[in-house]
């Protein structure tokens, strides 16, 4: 056995490159615009804040600048600790139930509110504010109306529609008793490999200005009118300040640009949002020229607050302060001193963050003036929102009116948004619109999947593994097609694999990316490369059946082969819960007239090659397949020639050697558990367990939210990675590639790593020495050369499970990444 434990090897080793020219991370405020801030400061509100600050203790003030996820705190905690805010992260729900009825959200909101207002010491009672990621509707709530993600809304080019979407989102959020949404996202994405591309309206900053105003006014109401922050609206957040879309496709990365270019591209809609009255701005996880935004005083304080005049508060992003040099999640005065006004914290140790911040405020590490300024900004937003007067969430005008959640009128707005967001890329010989009185085949994995059409941030953070029953007010694409065809006297047949008995007049194939959110959604290339989808399109095309492709994706991808295999190709992006509205555009009316024409135009350039990562209209050379603003319609037809399907040599594969990372296996793979070495049971989501309880899998945070898994054994069981087809690892074995695992031994036990092949053989490596040498609670990397498995008789050309982590008794291990990699380090304790 040859085993190597490497503690110093960094994750994702980078190639050596020449040093880039030095770029300053310090902004010159004089180069940035001044903004006519609204609403205008109200002397009566400021006097009220003065009185509150004078009556508050330092403990109260520190509490106001801390926000904690509801998965880490209880209402009872707020009786003692007067925190300023709570939030529900993407996977945090009342009673830990993602399908909790809306009334449960309202009940919990009441409990947090009541606790925040419970005190008998005579000091001010300050209501807690609840923040939520209502980014495409109130998307955490069971039954809510889910709108198309921002990339589709950008294609719609319709600010008035966007304002109506904001209004609906505000009403459905207020109905559940919540006060504040972390939206809109104003990222100007410049590299579509980023997993948050779909949260961006456009690659062009100009579009963001109109959209920022529309969405802010939809969510908050219009400044200067009685609607502004009334009971029918909620606080908005403009995010992520600044440059989140310029990190080269890497989540939480570094935007490296000179100041003028950084400003001209990424400031985008922020001046318009501030002028429209946004009450909070979220600092980005990302860096500018090497300095984390949560610690960049020149941007947060000198530019945003002083130069641009923003007088709301700056909130962090999910422990983003912990990435500031010298900081941890539980201790970061540097972020507050840089201009962060409210920590966003998730984790069990929020009381340590409170205690450390309190100690630093008392010691003057955080100056009293800075603490008062942060609290003043938070109180200003709370007073403007009327939270001191509105009372318990359940006493407010919309609270408890659960018929608003997924109301028919709201869903009709979503249907309109779906129709407006569709972009027609190809329509050969005018195949569209289809006649509904016909035999229609509907195929593809996405046709009847509300989860896939909704995408990430839909009930859960990643939006994955959810059945259609999780969206009781939604209509799948198949449902819309079926109803449309049946109403006209035709017949539609759902067949995901494309098989049919009666020859169809046309086939509609719905396919695309599975759901994902940030971090997990980052890609190494823009190559779609799903062999099964392409084979399905080609099979139907070869049979002489007209093929209409409906592509679900969170970004433009290289799909030249799929376009060639289709007669019509529709970029549907991520339409949300009303995907059935796609049928309104695909089909004619029963009398043959056009029902709804295509309106969408690309707000992102579409790649001609899979390696066109930075493909934006301002870039030179600019050579897209479909340019920014492209979009056919029935009134504006156009021809698309046969496209080049040649894949550039040396292009990285989709997995890039990665077997597990960012909390997920590659697309098409399964993560499974098994009793002993018995049959495997695939896990549907991030967490799961064996029925016997012998192995429990939980999602945990290492470097980002839920990017690792904790495995707890009480008996003999295995955790397995299963590819869709056997892997040929013979080349990697001959090339001295290793299986590299980033892990942490939380509780030592009898552990082993194994692989299996197509013949049912298993090669197993005991980790006895590794467990004995490991320091419990510390992350390290384990490297096992693939050559160690072959001598046990494993067929390396047909590996059915390239990684199995097993225990024969009690043990707990955390795993964050598994990959095939070359380890160029001295081998120790290596015996094969």
mmCIF file of C-alpha atoms in Angstrom, residues 21-219:
data_model
loop_
_atom_site.group_PDB
_atom_site.id
_atom_site.type_symbol
_atom_site.label_atom_id
_atom_site.label_comp_id
_atom_site.label_asym_id
_atom_site.label_seq_id
_atom_site.Cartn_x
_atom_site.Cartn_y
_atom_site.Cartn_z
ATOM 1 C CA UNK A 21 1.243 44.509 -13.341
ATOM 2 C CA UNK A 22 0.440 46.007 -9.962
ATOM 3 C CA UNK A 23 -3.118 47.314 -9.757
ATOM 4 C CA UNK A 24 -4.186 49.482 -6.864
ATOM 5 C CA UNK A 25 -7.119 48.397 -4.670
ATOM 6 C CA UNK A 26 -7.505 51.936 -3.310
ATOM 7 C CA UNK A 27 -10.191 54.024 -5.001
ATOM 8 C CA UNK A 28 -9.955 57.740 -5.662
ATOM 9 C CA UNK A 29 -13.409 59.068 -4.716
ATOM 10 C CA UNK A 30 -13.057 62.067 -7.035
ATOM 11 C CA UNK A 31 -13.233 59.695 -10.013
ATOM 12 C CA UNK A 32 -16.645 58.363 -9.009
ATOM 13 C CA UNK A 33 -20.042 59.969 -9.606
ATOM 14 C CA UNK A 34 -22.026 61.942 -7.069
ATOM 15 C CA UNK A 35 -25.664 60.896 -6.676
ATOM 16 C CA UNK A 36 -28.826 62.829 -5.872
ATOM 17 C CA UNK A 37 -29.690 60.614 -2.909
ATOM 18 C CA UNK A 38 -33.301 59.892 -2.096
ATOM 19 C CA UNK A 39 -35.110 60.065 0.187
ATOM 20 C CA UNK A 40 -33.718 63.359 1.452
ATOM 21 C CA UNK A 41 -32.541 63.163 5.053
ATOM 22 C CA UNK A 42 -35.401 63.945 7.454
ATOM 23 C CA UNK A 43 -34.423 66.033 10.497
ATOM 24 C CA UNK A 44 -37.215 64.494 12.571
ATOM 25 C CA UNK A 45 -35.918 60.971 11.875
ATOM 26 C CA UNK A 46 -32.359 62.023 12.691
ATOM 27 C CA UNK A 47 -33.487 63.543 15.993
ATOM 28 C CA UNK A 48 -35.316 60.343 16.810
ATOM 29 C CA UNK A 49 -32.157 58.349 16.087
ATOM 30 C CA UNK A 50 -30.142 60.704 18.312
ATOM 31 C CA UNK A 51 -32.508 59.988 21.173
ATOM 32 C CA UNK A 52 -32.329 56.237 20.610
ATOM 33 C CA UNK A 53 -28.527 56.235 20.474
ATOM 34 C CA UNK A 54 -28.336 58.236 23.673
ATOM 35 C CA UNK A 55 -30.545 55.699 25.458
ATOM 36 C CA UNK A 56 -28.913 52.553 24.069
ATOM 37 C CA UNK A 57 -26.191 50.647 25.882
ATOM 38 C CA UNK A 58 -23.035 49.626 24.102
ATOM 39 C CA UNK A 59 -24.368 46.059 24.255
ATOM 40 C CA UNK A 60 -27.494 47.175 22.414
ATOM 41 C CA UNK A 61 -25.438 48.919 19.760
ATOM 42 C CA UNK A 62 -23.227 45.912 19.132
ATOM 43 C CA UNK A 63 -26.313 43.732 18.885
ATOM 44 C CA UNK A 64 -27.769 45.941 16.169
ATOM 45 C CA UNK A 65 -24.800 45.364 13.847
ATOM 46 C CA UNK A 66 -25.102 41.566 13.955
ATOM 47 C CA UNK A 67 -27.428 39.457 11.814
ATOM 48 C CA UNK A 68 -27.645 35.694 12.434
ATOM 49 C CA UNK A 69 -29.149 32.911 10.329
ATOM 50 C CA UNK A 70 -32.284 31.347 11.825
ATOM 51 C CA UNK A 71 -30.595 27.950 11.570
ATOM 52 C CA UNK A 72 -28.139 29.116 14.235
ATOM 53 C CA UNK A 73 -30.354 31.091 16.616
ATOM 54 C CA UNK A 74 -33.702 30.843 18.403
ATOM 55 C CA UNK A 75 -36.200 33.550 19.321
ATOM 56 C CA UNK A 76 -35.338 32.978 22.971
ATOM 57 C CA UNK A 77 -31.791 34.177 22.265
ATOM 58 C CA UNK A 78 -33.112 37.614 21.319
ATOM 59 C CA UNK A 79 -34.604 38.100 24.757
ATOM 60 C CA UNK A 80 -31.041 38.372 26.067
ATOM 61 C CA UNK A 81 -29.097 39.403 22.969
ATOM 62 C CA UNK A 82 -30.770 42.341 21.226
ATOM 63 C CA UNK A 83 -29.505 41.575 17.742
ATOM 64 C CA UNK A 84 -30.483 43.848 14.916
ATOM 65 C CA UNK A 85 -31.487 41.226 12.379
ATOM 66 C CA UNK A 86 -32.034 37.610 11.497
ATOM 67 C CA UNK A 87 -32.027 36.014 8.072
ATOM 68 C CA UNK A 88 -32.974 32.738 6.518
ATOM 69 C CA UNK A 89 -30.173 31.382 4.372
ATOM 70 C CA UNK A 90 -31.034 29.382 1.287
ATOM 71 C CA UNK A 91 -31.427 26.179 3.306
ATOM 72 C CA UNK A 92 -32.825 27.624 6.540
ATOM 73 C CA UNK A 93 -36.540 27.288 7.148
ATOM 74 C CA UNK A 94 -39.013 27.222 10.036
ATOM 75 C CA UNK A 95 -38.746 23.859 11.792
ATOM 76 C CA UNK A 96 -35.936 22.985 9.312
ATOM 77 C CA UNK A 97 -38.652 22.187 6.786
ATOM 78 C CA UNK A 98 -38.191 23.570 3.234
ATOM 79 C CA UNK A 99 -41.868 22.769 2.610
ATOM 80 C CA UNK A 100 -43.079 24.609 5.691
ATOM 81 C CA UNK A 101 -46.443 26.296 5.026
ATOM 82 C CA UNK A 102 -46.288 30.114 4.792
ATOM 83 C CA UNK A 103 -48.125 30.417 8.104
ATOM 84 C CA UNK A 104 -45.118 28.821 9.849
ATOM 85 C CA UNK A 105 -42.901 31.633 8.557
ATOM 86 C CA UNK A 106 -45.321 34.174 9.984
ATOM 87 C CA UNK A 107 -45.436 32.406 13.353
ATOM 88 C CA UNK A 108 -41.650 32.366 13.575
ATOM 89 C CA UNK A 109 -41.454 36.023 12.517
ATOM 90 C CA UNK A 110 -43.794 36.882 15.379
ATOM 91 C CA UNK A 111 -41.619 34.966 17.833
ATOM 92 C CA UNK A 112 -38.441 36.765 16.789
ATOM 93 C CA UNK A 113 -40.228 40.117 16.855
ATOM 94 C CA UNK A 114 -41.707 39.491 20.293
ATOM 95 C CA UNK A 115 -38.328 38.465 21.685
ATOM 96 C CA UNK A 116 -36.634 41.554 20.284
ATOM 97 C CA UNK A 117 -39.242 43.790 21.935
ATOM 98 C CA UNK A 118 -39.112 42.024 25.304
ATOM 99 C CA UNK A 119 -37.147 44.004 27.861
ATOM 100 C CA UNK A 120 -37.769 45.589 31.260
ATOM 101 C CA UNK A 121 -34.614 47.640 31.823
ATOM 102 C CA UNK A 122 -36.041 50.836 30.395
ATOM 103 C CA UNK A 123 -33.762 50.898 27.372
ATOM 104 C CA UNK A 124 -35.229 51.287 23.861
ATOM 105 C CA UNK A 125 -37.176 48.445 22.335
ATOM 106 C CA UNK A 126 -35.867 48.075 18.784
ATOM 107 C CA UNK A 127 -37.643 45.646 16.428
ATOM 108 C CA UNK A 128 -35.592 42.979 14.749
ATOM 109 C CA UNK A 129 -35.619 42.954 10.948
ATOM 110 C CA UNK A 130 -35.798 39.686 8.982
ATOM 111 C CA UNK A 131 -33.895 39.426 5.707
ATOM 112 C CA UNK A 132 -34.468 36.822 2.991
ATOM 113 C CA UNK A 133 -33.160 36.020 -0.468
ATOM 114 C CA UNK A 134 -36.362 36.731 -2.395
ATOM 115 C CA UNK A 135 -34.422 36.948 -5.654
ATOM 116 C CA UNK A 136 -36.994 35.685 -8.187
ATOM 117 C CA UNK A 137 -40.152 35.956 -6.153
ATOM 118 C CA UNK A 138 -40.368 34.996 -2.490
ATOM 119 C CA UNK A 139 -38.587 31.855 -3.592
ATOM 120 C CA UNK A 140 -37.974 30.296 -0.172
ATOM 121 C CA UNK A 141 -41.694 29.982 0.529
ATOM 122 C CA UNK A 142 -43.666 26.876 -0.370
ATOM 123 C CA UNK A 143 -46.219 27.764 -3.046
ATOM 124 C CA UNK A 144 -44.786 31.191 -3.903
ATOM 125 C CA UNK A 145 -44.772 32.659 -7.410
ATOM 126 C CA UNK A 146 -41.323 32.137 -8.932
ATOM 127 C CA UNK A 147 -40.372 34.490 -11.752
ATOM 128 C CA UNK A 148 -37.743 33.940 -14.428
ATOM 129 C CA UNK A 149 -34.241 34.481 -13.114
ATOM 130 C CA UNK A 150 -32.633 37.809 -13.932
ATOM 131 C CA UNK A 151 -30.851 36.663 -17.072
ATOM 132 C CA UNK A 152 -34.232 36.022 -18.680
ATOM 133 C CA UNK A 153 -35.679 39.283 -17.406
ATOM 134 C CA UNK A 154 -32.722 41.079 -18.939
ATOM 135 C CA UNK A 155 -33.659 39.579 -22.295
ATOM 136 C CA UNK A 156 -37.193 40.940 -21.852
ATOM 137 C CA UNK A 157 -35.972 44.597 -21.970
ATOM 138 C CA UNK A 158 -39.040 45.698 -20.014
ATOM 139 C CA UNK A 159 -38.503 47.888 -16.909
ATOM 140 C CA UNK A 160 -42.253 48.312 -16.377
ATOM 141 C CA UNK A 161 -42.664 44.537 -16.165
ATOM 142 C CA UNK A 162 -39.745 44.385 -13.761
ATOM 143 C CA UNK A 163 -41.434 46.894 -11.453
ATOM 144 C CA UNK A 164 -44.580 44.753 -11.380
ATOM 145 C CA UNK A 165 -42.458 41.709 -10.513
ATOM 146 C CA UNK A 166 -40.956 43.672 -7.632
ATOM 147 C CA UNK A 167 -44.432 44.605 -6.411
ATOM 148 C CA UNK A 168 -45.620 40.995 -6.453
ATOM 149 C CA UNK A 169 -42.460 39.821 -4.704
ATOM 150 C CA UNK A 170 -42.936 42.457 -2.009
ATOM 151 C CA UNK A 171 -46.532 41.416 -1.375
ATOM 152 C CA UNK A 172 -45.738 37.715 -1.144
ATOM 153 C CA UNK A 173 -42.808 38.480 1.160
ATOM 154 C CA UNK A 174 -44.865 40.742 3.407
ATOM 155 C CA UNK A 175 -47.655 38.160 3.550
ATOM 156 C CA UNK A 176 -45.231 35.742 5.187
ATOM 157 C CA UNK A 177 -44.262 38.362 7.773
ATOM 158 C CA UNK A 178 -40.786 39.157 6.386
ATOM 159 C CA UNK A 179 -39.406 42.691 6.108
ATOM 160 C CA UNK A 180 -36.427 42.749 3.803
ATOM 161 C CA UNK A 181 -35.167 41.062 0.632
ATOM 162 C CA UNK A 182 -31.584 40.657 -0.523
ATOM 163 C CA UNK A 183 -32.419 41.820 -4.047
ATOM 164 C CA UNK A 184 -31.856 43.034 -6.704
ATOM 165 C CA UNK A 185 -28.512 41.698 -7.903
ATOM 166 C CA UNK A 186 -26.763 44.296 -10.074
ATOM 167 C CA UNK A 187 -23.766 42.195 -11.080
ATOM 168 C CA UNK A 188 -22.386 42.985 -14.539
ATOM 169 C CA UNK A 189 -21.127 39.504 -15.406
ATOM 170 C CA UNK A 190 -18.167 39.460 -17.774
ATOM 171 C CA UNK A 191 -17.327 35.731 -17.704
ATOM 172 C CA UNK A 192 -20.279 33.366 -18.063
ATOM 173 C CA UNK A 193 -18.514 30.452 -16.397
ATOM 174 C CA UNK A 194 -19.522 32.030 -13.083
ATOM 175 C CA UNK A 195 -22.267 30.098 -11.320
ATOM 176 C CA UNK A 196 -24.185 33.290 -10.554
ATOM 177 C CA UNK A 197 -24.455 34.476 -14.158
ATOM 178 C CA UNK A 198 -28.210 33.899 -14.136
ATOM 179 C CA UNK A 199 -28.559 36.375 -11.265
ATOM 180 C CA UNK A 200 -27.326 39.130 -13.585
ATOM 181 C CA UNK A 201 -29.566 41.063 -15.942
ATOM 182 C CA UNK A 202 -26.864 41.734 -18.513
ATOM 183 C CA UNK A 203 -23.211 41.927 -19.481
ATOM 184 C CA UNK A 204 -23.843 45.616 -20.303
ATOM 185 C CA UNK A 205 -23.951 48.140 -17.423
ATOM 186 C CA UNK A 206 -26.361 50.458 -19.252
ATOM 187 C CA UNK A 207 -29.288 48.046 -18.934
ATOM 188 C CA UNK A 208 -28.756 47.857 -15.182
ATOM 189 C CA UNK A 209 -29.654 51.499 -14.549
ATOM 190 C CA UNK A 210 -33.247 51.281 -15.802
ATOM 191 C CA UNK A 211 -33.709 47.891 -14.196
ATOM 192 C CA UNK A 212 -32.320 48.983 -10.821
ATOM 193 C CA UNK A 213 -34.817 51.827 -10.589
ATOM 194 C CA UNK A 214 -37.730 49.629 -11.638
ATOM 195 C CA UNK A 215 -37.004 46.800 -9.214
ATOM 196 C CA UNK A 216 -36.183 49.051 -6.251
ATOM 197 C CA UNK A 217 -39.434 50.975 -6.756
ATOM 198 C CA UNK A 218 -41.365 47.738 -7.174
ATOM 199 C CA UNK A 219 -40.012 46.314 -3.922
#
